[in-house]
Coordinates of C-alpha atoms and ligand atoms in Angstrom, one line a residue:
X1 CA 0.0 0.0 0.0
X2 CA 1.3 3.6 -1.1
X3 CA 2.2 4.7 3.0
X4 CA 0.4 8.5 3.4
X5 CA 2.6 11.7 1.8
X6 CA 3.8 15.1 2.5
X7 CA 3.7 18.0 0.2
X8 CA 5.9 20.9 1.8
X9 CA 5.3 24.0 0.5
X10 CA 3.8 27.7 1.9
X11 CA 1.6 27.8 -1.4
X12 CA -1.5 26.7 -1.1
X13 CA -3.0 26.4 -4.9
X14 CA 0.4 24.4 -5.0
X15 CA -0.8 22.0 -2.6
X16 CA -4.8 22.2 -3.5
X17 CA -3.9 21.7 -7.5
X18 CA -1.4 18.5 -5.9
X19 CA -4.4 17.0 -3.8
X20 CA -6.9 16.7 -7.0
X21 CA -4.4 15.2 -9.2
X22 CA -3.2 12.5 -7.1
X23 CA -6.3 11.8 -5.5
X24 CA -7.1 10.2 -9.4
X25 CA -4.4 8.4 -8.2
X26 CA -5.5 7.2 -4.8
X27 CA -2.9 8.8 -3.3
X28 CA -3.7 10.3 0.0
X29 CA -1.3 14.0 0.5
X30 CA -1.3 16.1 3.6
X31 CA 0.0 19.5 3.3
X32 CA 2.8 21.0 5.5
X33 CA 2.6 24.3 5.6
X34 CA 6.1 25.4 5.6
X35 CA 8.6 27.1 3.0
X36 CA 10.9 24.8 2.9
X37 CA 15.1 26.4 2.6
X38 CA 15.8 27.7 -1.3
X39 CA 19.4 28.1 -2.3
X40 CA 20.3 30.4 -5.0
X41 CA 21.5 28.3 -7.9
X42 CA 21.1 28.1 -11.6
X43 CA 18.7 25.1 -12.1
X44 CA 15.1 23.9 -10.1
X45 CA 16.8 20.6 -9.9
X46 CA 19.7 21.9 -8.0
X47 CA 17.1 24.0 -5.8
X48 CA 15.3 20.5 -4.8
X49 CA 18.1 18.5 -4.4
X50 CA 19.6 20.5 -2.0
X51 CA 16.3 21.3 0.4
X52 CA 15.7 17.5 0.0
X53 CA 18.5 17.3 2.5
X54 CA 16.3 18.9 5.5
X55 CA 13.0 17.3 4.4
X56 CA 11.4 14.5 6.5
X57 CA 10.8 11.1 4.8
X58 CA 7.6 10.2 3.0
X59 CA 7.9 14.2 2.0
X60 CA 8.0 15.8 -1.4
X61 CA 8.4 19.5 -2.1
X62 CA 8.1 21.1 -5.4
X63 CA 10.1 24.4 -7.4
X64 CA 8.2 25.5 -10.2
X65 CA 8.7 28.2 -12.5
X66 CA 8.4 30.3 -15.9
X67 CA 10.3 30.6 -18.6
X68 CA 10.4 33.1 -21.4
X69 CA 12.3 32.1 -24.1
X70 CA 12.6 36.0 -25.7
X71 CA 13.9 36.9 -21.9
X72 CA 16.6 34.3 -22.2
X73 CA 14.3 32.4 -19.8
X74 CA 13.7 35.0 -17.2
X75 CA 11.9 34.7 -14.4
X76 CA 12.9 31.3 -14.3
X77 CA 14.3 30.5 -10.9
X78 CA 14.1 33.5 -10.3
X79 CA 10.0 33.3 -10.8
X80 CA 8.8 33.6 -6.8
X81 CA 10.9 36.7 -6.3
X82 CA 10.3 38.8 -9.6
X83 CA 6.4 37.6 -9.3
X84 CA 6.9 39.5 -6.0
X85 CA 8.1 42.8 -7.4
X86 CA 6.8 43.1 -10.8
X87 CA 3.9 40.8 -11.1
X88 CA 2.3 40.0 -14.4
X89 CA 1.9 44.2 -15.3
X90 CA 5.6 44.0 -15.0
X91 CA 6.2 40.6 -17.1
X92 CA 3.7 42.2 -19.5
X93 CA 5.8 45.3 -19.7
X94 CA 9.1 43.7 -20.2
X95 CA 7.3 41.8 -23.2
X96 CA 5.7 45.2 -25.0
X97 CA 6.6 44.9 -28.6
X98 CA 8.0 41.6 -28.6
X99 CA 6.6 39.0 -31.4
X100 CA 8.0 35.6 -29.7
X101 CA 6.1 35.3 -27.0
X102 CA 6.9 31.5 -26.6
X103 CA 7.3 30.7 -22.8
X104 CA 7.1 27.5 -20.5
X105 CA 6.4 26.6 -16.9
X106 CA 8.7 23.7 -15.8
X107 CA 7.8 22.1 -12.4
X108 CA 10.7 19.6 -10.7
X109 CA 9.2 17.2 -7.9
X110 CA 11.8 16.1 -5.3
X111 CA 10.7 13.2 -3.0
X112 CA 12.0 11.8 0.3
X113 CA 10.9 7.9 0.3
X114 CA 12.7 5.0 2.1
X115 CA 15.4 7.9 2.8
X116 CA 15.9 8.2 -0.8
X117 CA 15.7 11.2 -2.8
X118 CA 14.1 11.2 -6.4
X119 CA 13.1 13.7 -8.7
X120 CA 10.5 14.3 -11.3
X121 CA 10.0 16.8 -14.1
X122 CA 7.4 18.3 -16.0
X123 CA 6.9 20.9 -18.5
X124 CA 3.5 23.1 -20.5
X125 CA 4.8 25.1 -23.7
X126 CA 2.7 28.4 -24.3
X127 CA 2.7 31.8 -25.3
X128 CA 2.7 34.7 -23.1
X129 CA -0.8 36.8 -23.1
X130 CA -0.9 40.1 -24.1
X131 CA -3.1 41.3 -21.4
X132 CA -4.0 39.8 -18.1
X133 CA -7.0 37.6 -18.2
X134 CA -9.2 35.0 -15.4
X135 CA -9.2 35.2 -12.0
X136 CA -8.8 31.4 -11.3
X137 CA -5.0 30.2 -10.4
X138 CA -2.6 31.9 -9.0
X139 CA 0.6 33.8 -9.8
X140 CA 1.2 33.8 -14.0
X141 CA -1.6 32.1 -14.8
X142 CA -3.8 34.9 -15.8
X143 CA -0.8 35.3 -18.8
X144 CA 0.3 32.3 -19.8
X145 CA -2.1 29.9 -22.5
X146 CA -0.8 26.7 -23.3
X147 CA -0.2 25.6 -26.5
X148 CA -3.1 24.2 -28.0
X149 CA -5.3 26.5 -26.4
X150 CA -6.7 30.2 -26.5
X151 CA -7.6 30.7 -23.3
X152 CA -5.0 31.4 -20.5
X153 CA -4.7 28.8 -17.5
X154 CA -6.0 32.2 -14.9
X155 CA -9.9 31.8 -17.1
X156 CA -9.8 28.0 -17.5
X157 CA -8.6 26.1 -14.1
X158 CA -10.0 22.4 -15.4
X159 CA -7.4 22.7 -18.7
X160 CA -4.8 23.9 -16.1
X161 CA -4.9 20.6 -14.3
X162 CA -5.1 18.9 -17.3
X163 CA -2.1 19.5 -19.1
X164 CA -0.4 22.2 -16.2
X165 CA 3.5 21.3 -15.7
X166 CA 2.6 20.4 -12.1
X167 CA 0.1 17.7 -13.4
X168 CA 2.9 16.4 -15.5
X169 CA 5.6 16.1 -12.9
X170 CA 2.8 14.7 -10.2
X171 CA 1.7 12.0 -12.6
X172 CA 5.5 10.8 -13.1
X173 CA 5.3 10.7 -9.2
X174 CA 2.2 8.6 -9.0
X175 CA 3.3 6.1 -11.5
X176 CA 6.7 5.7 -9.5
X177 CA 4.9 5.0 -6.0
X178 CA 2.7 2.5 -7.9
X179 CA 4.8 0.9 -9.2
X180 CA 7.1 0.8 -6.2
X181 CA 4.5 -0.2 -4.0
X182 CA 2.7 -2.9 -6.6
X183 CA -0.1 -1.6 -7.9
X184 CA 1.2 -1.2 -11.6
X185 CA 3.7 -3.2 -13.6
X186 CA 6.9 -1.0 -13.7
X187 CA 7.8 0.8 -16.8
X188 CA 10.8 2.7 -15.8
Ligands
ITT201 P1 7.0 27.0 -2.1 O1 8.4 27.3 -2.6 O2 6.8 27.2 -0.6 O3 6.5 25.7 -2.6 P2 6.2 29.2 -3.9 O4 4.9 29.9 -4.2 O5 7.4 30.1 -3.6 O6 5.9 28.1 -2.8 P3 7.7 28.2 -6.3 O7 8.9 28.7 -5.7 O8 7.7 26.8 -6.8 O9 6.5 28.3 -5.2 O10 7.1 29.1 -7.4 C1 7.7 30.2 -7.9 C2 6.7 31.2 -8.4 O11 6.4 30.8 -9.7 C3 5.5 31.3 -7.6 O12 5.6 32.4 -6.7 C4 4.4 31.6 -8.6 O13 4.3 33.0 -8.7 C5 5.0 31.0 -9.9 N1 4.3 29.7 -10.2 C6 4.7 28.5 -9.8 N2 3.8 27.6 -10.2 C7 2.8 28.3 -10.9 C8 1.7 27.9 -11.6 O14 1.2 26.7 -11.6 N3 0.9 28.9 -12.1 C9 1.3 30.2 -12.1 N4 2.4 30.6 -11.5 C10 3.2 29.7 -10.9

């Protein structure tokens, strides 16, 4: 049986979006409310590995973030702290008059399990909006729309879970504890 798991993280849309998807999964998460410690580095992965150090087993914590490829893939790690100062007016300004407006959210999942540390990755390709738009989500959502789509992940919160970076990185999390706990035939 998949033992009950921990999502650390002070965000809670991170932790509400977590809950649905896994719960397709039948796999229980209880949230710890607690910002878990972020060194500066150049990658999400490096971010996770490190803070995976101080995290108690059967946990997982999460660093997410946006990437814009004509910005050289600013916010990037970066994201939580410019999100902070310049929010999406800000983003919006920095992109005035600029044609690619490719961008992508990449999550990384880093686990504690059997006092092993893995990591999972996933990724949504979009464009950046050219206005804010939705209420639903949090943080860029109201300006980024994945590809595929017209509307931006902030006006339609059911796509979001569908095909968001988090859902991609949580469902290569699920399939891991099932398999390593039985209840699907091991593919990786
Ligand atoms: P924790 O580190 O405590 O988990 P956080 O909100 O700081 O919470 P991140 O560092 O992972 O989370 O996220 C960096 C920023 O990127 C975050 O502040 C959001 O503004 C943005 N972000 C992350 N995931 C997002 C998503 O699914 N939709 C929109 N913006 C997102």
């Amino acid at each position: 049986m998949i033992p009950k798991i921990y999502f650390k993280t002070s965000n809670k849309h991170k932790y509400l979006e977590a809950k649905e998807i896994l719960s397709k999964y039948n796999i229980d998460v209880e949230w710890i409310n607690e910002k878990y410690k972020e060194i500066q580095a150049e990658g999400l992965e490096e971010v996770v590995l490190e803070a995976l150090k101080n995290v108690k087993n059967n946990t997982f914590i999460e660093d997410a973030g946006l990437f814009i490829d004509a910005l050289n893939g600013f916010p990037g790690v970066y994201s939580s702290f410019i999100f902070k100062k310049i929010g999406n007016e800000g983003i919006l300004k920095l992109m005035e008059g600029i044609k690619n407006r490719k961008a992508k959210f990449i999550s990384v999942i880093g686990i504690k399990i059997d006092n092993e540390c893995k990591i999972f990755k996933g990724v949504v390709e979009g464009v950046i909006a050219d206005e804010i738009r939705g209420n639903g989500g949090f943080g860029y959502d109201p300006i980024f729309i994945p590809s595929g789509y017209t509307r931006t992940f902030a006006e339609d919160t059911k796509i979001k879970n569908e095909v968001s970076h988090r859902r991609r990185a949580l469902e290569e999390l699920a399939k891991f504890l099932r398999c390593k706990y039985g209840k699907d035939t091991c593919t990786q």
